[in-house]
Amino acid sequence: MEKETFIQKINNRSWGEIRHKLNGIAYLLTFKSYWHYLLNKSKINQKNTTSFFAARPNIYAGIGHQMANWIAGLWFAKQFGLKFASIPFSTDKWDTFLGFGNGETQYYDLIKQGYKVRRLPEYNEKKQEELEFIRRIISTYAGSKTILLAIQDQGYTEQYGVMADLKYKFRNAPARKDDNIEYDKRKFNIAVHVRRTVVIENKIIEEDEAAKAKRWLSNDYYEKVLKQVLDNIKTNKPIAIWLFSTGKPEEFAEFKKYGEVHFCSHMDEYRSFAHLIFADLLITSKSSFSYKPALMSDGIKVCPRNFWHGYPNAKDWILCENDGTFDVKKLKEALG
């Protein structure tokens, strides 16, 4: 699968850092799309049926972050009334595993067909006036073979807007035939994701203390959430608990007292991801690595309320406070 060259990646990252130091008109003037807008105002408000929208997965980030970028591309393509162009993830293995690009027009194929790429300025998804400004820029490209590319890491908080698309793509990906799910369907399987050391493609990523503090939840938090879940589940099935973490099993010895507990350090990130999705109940962390499986899960999701991504207002999504408490009535309702 075609990727950018290393030099292109470095140039794009450096140019992005320069842009973020600017503001106002100075910032806008660094974009060819803004100059095009200024020189083609006669086309404003024309319907653009020829252009594509894309957002590039951040190759310097983990798969959860990369998925957030890809999801933003799909979401904003819909919001702006454009066709969507899929950009692959950092490794072919994730593309195959997730199947997100299946059935989508491919970004690099469009470039081979003569489409030009024009980056759009960053915008605040919550401010209608900024969205309207981007729509005006887009309208000036009506009739052209153009890919409108979002700025790197363009914000999209409420990622659940395309949940149905993600579920369909994942479940229909050819890679599902190779899933080796260890769950016993005769049991009620609870998956717990505990975020600890960040590992991307077998490499440990060092984080500063501020970054760790934003995402850290103690073992006490997870134990309290799990205990409340166990105390309030009404099921005729035996319960099996599956703990996923880059931490060592001995760091979670206190969980053994809750019955059948499996420490899943033997699973790689792909198998772990699939198991999080297919659990009957998923307890997530402050991590995109478990938030994204939650979006693709048909089970019950118990999640930390204080997180930068949004959650749908649905009965199978239960939000916890930082002390691990949650409304147990909602859990009982979700269980039916």
XYZ file of C-alpha atoms in Angstrom:
336
model
C 0.000 0.000 0.000
C 1.399 3.371 -1.012
C 2.571 5.690 1.780
C 4.242 9.065 1.968
C 8.025 9.158 1.948
C 9.864 9.812 5.199
C 10.946 13.281 3.986
C 7.350 14.212 3.132
C 6.229 13.154 6.605
C 8.886 15.295 8.279
C 8.079 18.295 6.062
C 4.359 18.022 6.790
C 4.991 17.822 10.530
C 7.402 20.791 10.537
C 5.070 22.949 8.428
C 2.200 22.096 10.743
C 4.216 23.227 13.769
C 4.981 26.563 12.067
C 1.320 27.120 11.240
C 0.221 26.531 14.814
C 2.444 29.399 15.967
C 0.465 31.811 13.793
C -3.056 33.102 14.242
C -5.726 35.120 12.485
C -5.125 36.178 8.882
C -1.427 35.268 9.100
C -2.470 31.675 9.782
C -5.061 31.583 6.981
C -2.602 32.977 4.445
C -0.442 29.860 4.797
C -3.185 27.824 3.093
C -3.593 27.629 -0.688
C -7.265 26.861 -0.070
C -7.711 30.268 1.575
C -6.038 32.057 -1.347
C -8.284 30.108 -3.703
C -11.280 31.283 -1.689
C -10.162 34.920 -1.939
C -9.658 34.688 -5.703
C -12.866 32.745 -6.458
C -15.541 34.415 -4.367
C -17.907 34.326 -7.343
C -18.205 30.569 -6.740
C -19.187 30.848 -3.080
C -22.317 28.826 -2.240
C -22.070 26.693 -5.381
C -22.795 23.011 -4.743
C -19.574 21.001 -4.803
C -20.235 17.481 -6.112
C -16.765 16.714 -7.454
C -14.415 17.126 -4.483
C -13.440 14.660 -1.776
C -12.716 15.190 1.922
C -9.998 13.350 3.843
C -8.216 13.391 7.199
C -4.795 11.828 7.641
C -4.181 9.300 10.463
C -1.317 10.615 12.586
C 1.594 8.250 11.976
C 3.318 9.399 15.179
C 0.399 8.228 17.354
C -1.159 4.957 18.461
C -3.981 3.275 16.587
C -6.708 4.809 18.769
C -5.495 8.295 17.856
C -5.141 7.341 14.193
C -8.693 6.022 14.190
C -9.894 9.331 15.643
C -8.340 11.107 12.649
C -9.896 8.698 10.150
C -13.286 8.968 11.857
C -13.083 12.775 11.714
C -12.540 12.512 7.965
C -15.611 10.330 7.476
C -17.759 12.500 9.753
C -16.842 15.852 8.218
C -17.169 14.509 4.679
C -20.799 13.795 5.573
C -21.262 17.185 7.260
C -19.822 19.125 4.325
C -21.679 17.078 1.709
C -18.474 15.788 0.107
C -17.347 12.355 -0.972
C -14.953 10.659 1.438
C -11.392 9.627 0.558
C -9.833 7.033 2.846
C -6.189 7.421 3.891
C -4.564 4.224 5.221
C -3.269 3.767 8.751
C 0.437 3.598 9.583
C 0.612 -0.154 8.971
C -1.094 -2.395 6.437
C -1.891 -4.823 9.242
C -4.238 -2.346 10.955
C -5.906 -1.535 7.631
C -6.584 -5.214 7.030
C -7.646 -5.898 10.617
C -10.151 -3.021 10.857
C -11.401 -3.060 7.278
C -12.303 0.634 7.431
C -11.022 1.383 3.942
C -12.996 -1.422 2.321
C -15.523 -0.036 -0.138
C -14.150 3.505 0.170
C -12.468 5.616 -2.498
C -8.738 5.589 -1.802
C -6.844 8.867 -1.345
C -3.723 7.739 -3.210
C -5.778 6.385 -6.118
C -7.351 9.826 -6.537
C -3.921 11.460 -6.638
C -2.896 9.056 -9.414
C -6.045 10.163 -11.264
C -4.894 13.776 -11.177
C -6.692 15.070 -8.101
C -4.947 17.956 -6.328
C -4.700 18.070 -2.538
C -5.565 21.303 -0.749
C -5.349 21.567 3.012
C -8.105 23.327 4.917
C -7.510 25.646 7.889
C -8.304 24.293 11.333
C -11.822 24.979 12.585
C -13.741 24.580 15.821
C -16.369 21.881 15.343
C -18.577 23.581 17.965
C -18.677 26.988 16.244
C -21.169 27.236 13.402
C -19.554 30.366 11.983
C -16.258 28.505 11.526
C -17.990 25.541 9.901
C -19.779 27.918 7.533
C -16.463 29.541 6.622
C -15.036 26.127 5.698
C -18.167 25.404 3.646
C -17.574 28.624 1.705
C -13.987 27.620 0.975
C -15.168 24.180 -0.155
C -17.809 25.679 -2.455
C -15.151 27.560 -4.441
C -13.748 24.201 -5.579
C -17.016 23.165 -7.257
C -16.325 21.406 -10.556
C -12.672 20.684 -9.774
C -10.775 17.469 -9.082
C -9.709 18.354 -5.553
C -9.192 16.534 -2.266
C -9.873 18.873 0.671
C -7.564 17.636 3.422
C -8.218 18.425 7.082
C -5.418 19.900 9.155
C -3.548 17.204 11.093
C -5.526 16.205 14.208
C -8.566 18.276 13.279
C -10.849 18.036 16.300
C -13.966 15.890 16.392
C -15.037 15.214 19.980
C -18.251 13.233 19.622
C -16.828 10.344 17.637
C -19.926 8.234 18.085
C -21.539 10.004 15.110
C -20.287 7.253 12.788
C -20.625 4.266 15.153
C -22.910 2.379 12.775
C -20.375 2.720 9.945
C -17.521 1.478 12.129
C -19.461 -1.534 13.409
C -20.521 -2.546 9.924
C -17.042 -2.212 8.462
C -15.336 -4.103 11.281
C -17.815 -6.970 11.382
C -17.758 -7.396 7.616
C -13.979 -7.204 7.206
C -12.432 -10.403 5.772
C -10.025 -10.390 8.736
C -12.851 -11.497 11.061
C -12.402 -15.070 9.861
C -8.946 -14.984 11.463
C -10.095 -13.701 14.870
C -9.202 -16.095 17.648
C -11.613 -15.066 20.390
C -11.010 -16.918 23.644
C -14.340 -16.040 25.235
C -16.627 -18.911 26.191
C -20.074 -17.942 24.879
C -21.648 -19.884 27.736
C -20.251 -17.260 30.115
C -20.836 -13.536 30.674
C -17.497 -12.043 29.633
C -16.336 -8.783 31.212
C -13.335 -7.020 29.648
C -11.385 -4.437 31.665
C -8.846 -2.171 29.957
C -6.298 -0.596 32.308
C -4.129 2.022 30.627
C -0.535 1.955 31.807
C 2.667 2.125 29.698
C 2.022 3.155 26.102
C 3.311 0.627 23.586
C 3.038 1.310 19.844
C 4.157 -1.427 17.435
C 6.177 -3.077 20.238
C 7.926 0.196 21.144
C 7.487 1.847 24.550
C 6.459 5.501 24.232
C 7.699 7.733 27.033
C 5.140 10.203 28.408
C 5.766 13.176 30.667
C 4.091 13.330 34.071
C 1.440 15.805 32.889
C 0.332 13.456 30.112
C 0.230 10.500 32.491
C -1.818 12.447 35.050
C -4.510 13.269 32.464
C -5.099 9.588 31.756
C -4.191 7.855 35.004
C -6.803 5.857 36.892
C -5.610 3.808 39.859
C -6.211 0.106 40.399
C -8.645 1.163 43.128
C -10.796 2.887 40.493
C -11.027 -0.206 38.303
C -11.609 -2.482 41.280
C -14.434 -0.279 42.568
C -16.103 -0.175 39.153
C -15.735 -3.933 38.718
C -17.128 -4.687 42.182
C -20.222 -2.558 41.538
C -20.733 -4.308 38.207
C -20.448 -7.752 39.814
C -22.768 -6.795 42.679
C -25.501 -5.671 40.297
C -25.324 -8.111 37.389
C -28.257 -10.483 37.201
C -27.258 -13.292 34.880
C -27.652 -17.047 34.871
C -24.287 -17.404 33.174
C -20.984 -17.841 35.025
C -18.910 -14.660 34.905
C -15.419 -14.466 33.405
C -13.230 -11.373 33.802
C -10.552 -10.512 31.240
C -7.996 -7.841 32.147
C -6.100 -6.093 29.337
C -3.101 -3.910 30.148
C 0.528 -3.344 29.253
C 1.142 -3.661 32.990
C 2.360 -6.987 34.377
C -0.180 -9.474 35.826
C 1.402 -9.216 39.280
C 0.474 -5.513 39.318
C -3.192 -6.547 39.416
C -3.044 -9.374 41.961
C -5.955 -7.866 43.946
C -8.347 -8.711 41.103
C -7.869 -12.463 41.558
C -10.369 -12.531 44.407
C -13.236 -11.741 42.025
C -13.447 -15.245 40.591
C -12.415 -16.380 37.137
C -9.892 -13.729 36.091
C -7.751 -13.910 32.963
C -4.693 -11.649 32.608
C -4.323 -11.163 28.860
C -0.680 -10.129 28.565
C -0.190 -12.981 26.067
C -2.400 -11.232 23.495
C -0.990 -8.735 21.005
C -2.708 -5.397 20.378
C -4.849 -6.775 17.554
C -6.284 -9.669 19.539
C -6.740 -7.419 22.570
C -8.643 -4.893 20.455
C -10.984 -7.587 19.111
C -11.633 -9.006 22.583
C -12.545 -5.547 23.902
C -15.110 -5.210 21.107
C -16.719 -8.614 21.598
C -17.033 -8.511 25.409
C -20.515 -8.667 26.932
C -19.495 -5.753 29.156
C -16.493 -3.482 28.622
C -14.918 -1.308 31.324
C -12.844 1.300 29.497
C -9.978 3.534 30.583
C -9.066 7.096 29.633
C -7.588 5.758 26.431
C -8.521 5.749 22.773
C -7.426 2.107 22.690
C -10.526 1.098 24.640
C -12.785 4.025 23.630
C -12.654 2.976 19.961
C -13.623 -0.655 20.689
C -16.471 0.728 22.808
C -17.763 2.548 19.723
C -17.763 -0.761 17.855
C -19.190 -2.911 20.654
C -22.730 -4.252 20.941
C -22.195 -4.930 24.638
C -22.568 -2.703 27.692
C -19.928 0.007 28.059
C -18.860 1.393 31.472
C -16.640 4.426 30.879
C -14.938 7.296 32.742
C -17.101 10.392 32.347
C -14.123 12.766 32.455
C -12.613 12.076 29.029
C -12.047 14.289 25.990
C -14.148 12.167 23.630
C -17.927 12.239 23.903
C -20.368 9.446 24.695
C -23.817 8.821 23.217
C -26.875 9.207 25.414
C -27.852 5.548 25.240
C -28.788 2.940 27.833
C -25.805 0.703 27.032
C -23.351 3.511 27.876
C -22.801 4.040 31.619
C -20.554 6.835 32.837
C -18.388 6.674 35.973
C -17.132 9.489 38.145
C -13.422 9.771 38.945
C -13.965 7.945 42.245
C -15.355 4.923 40.390
C -19.006 5.394 41.306
C -21.822 5.223 38.768
C -25.608 4.947 38.655
C -26.232 1.243 39.230
C -29.847 1.696 38.133
C -28.580 2.423 34.626
C -26.595 -0.808 34.663
C -29.679 -2.785 35.657
C -31.661 -1.091 32.874
C -28.941 -1.921 30.342
C -28.990 -5.557 31.422
C -32.746 -5.605 30.860
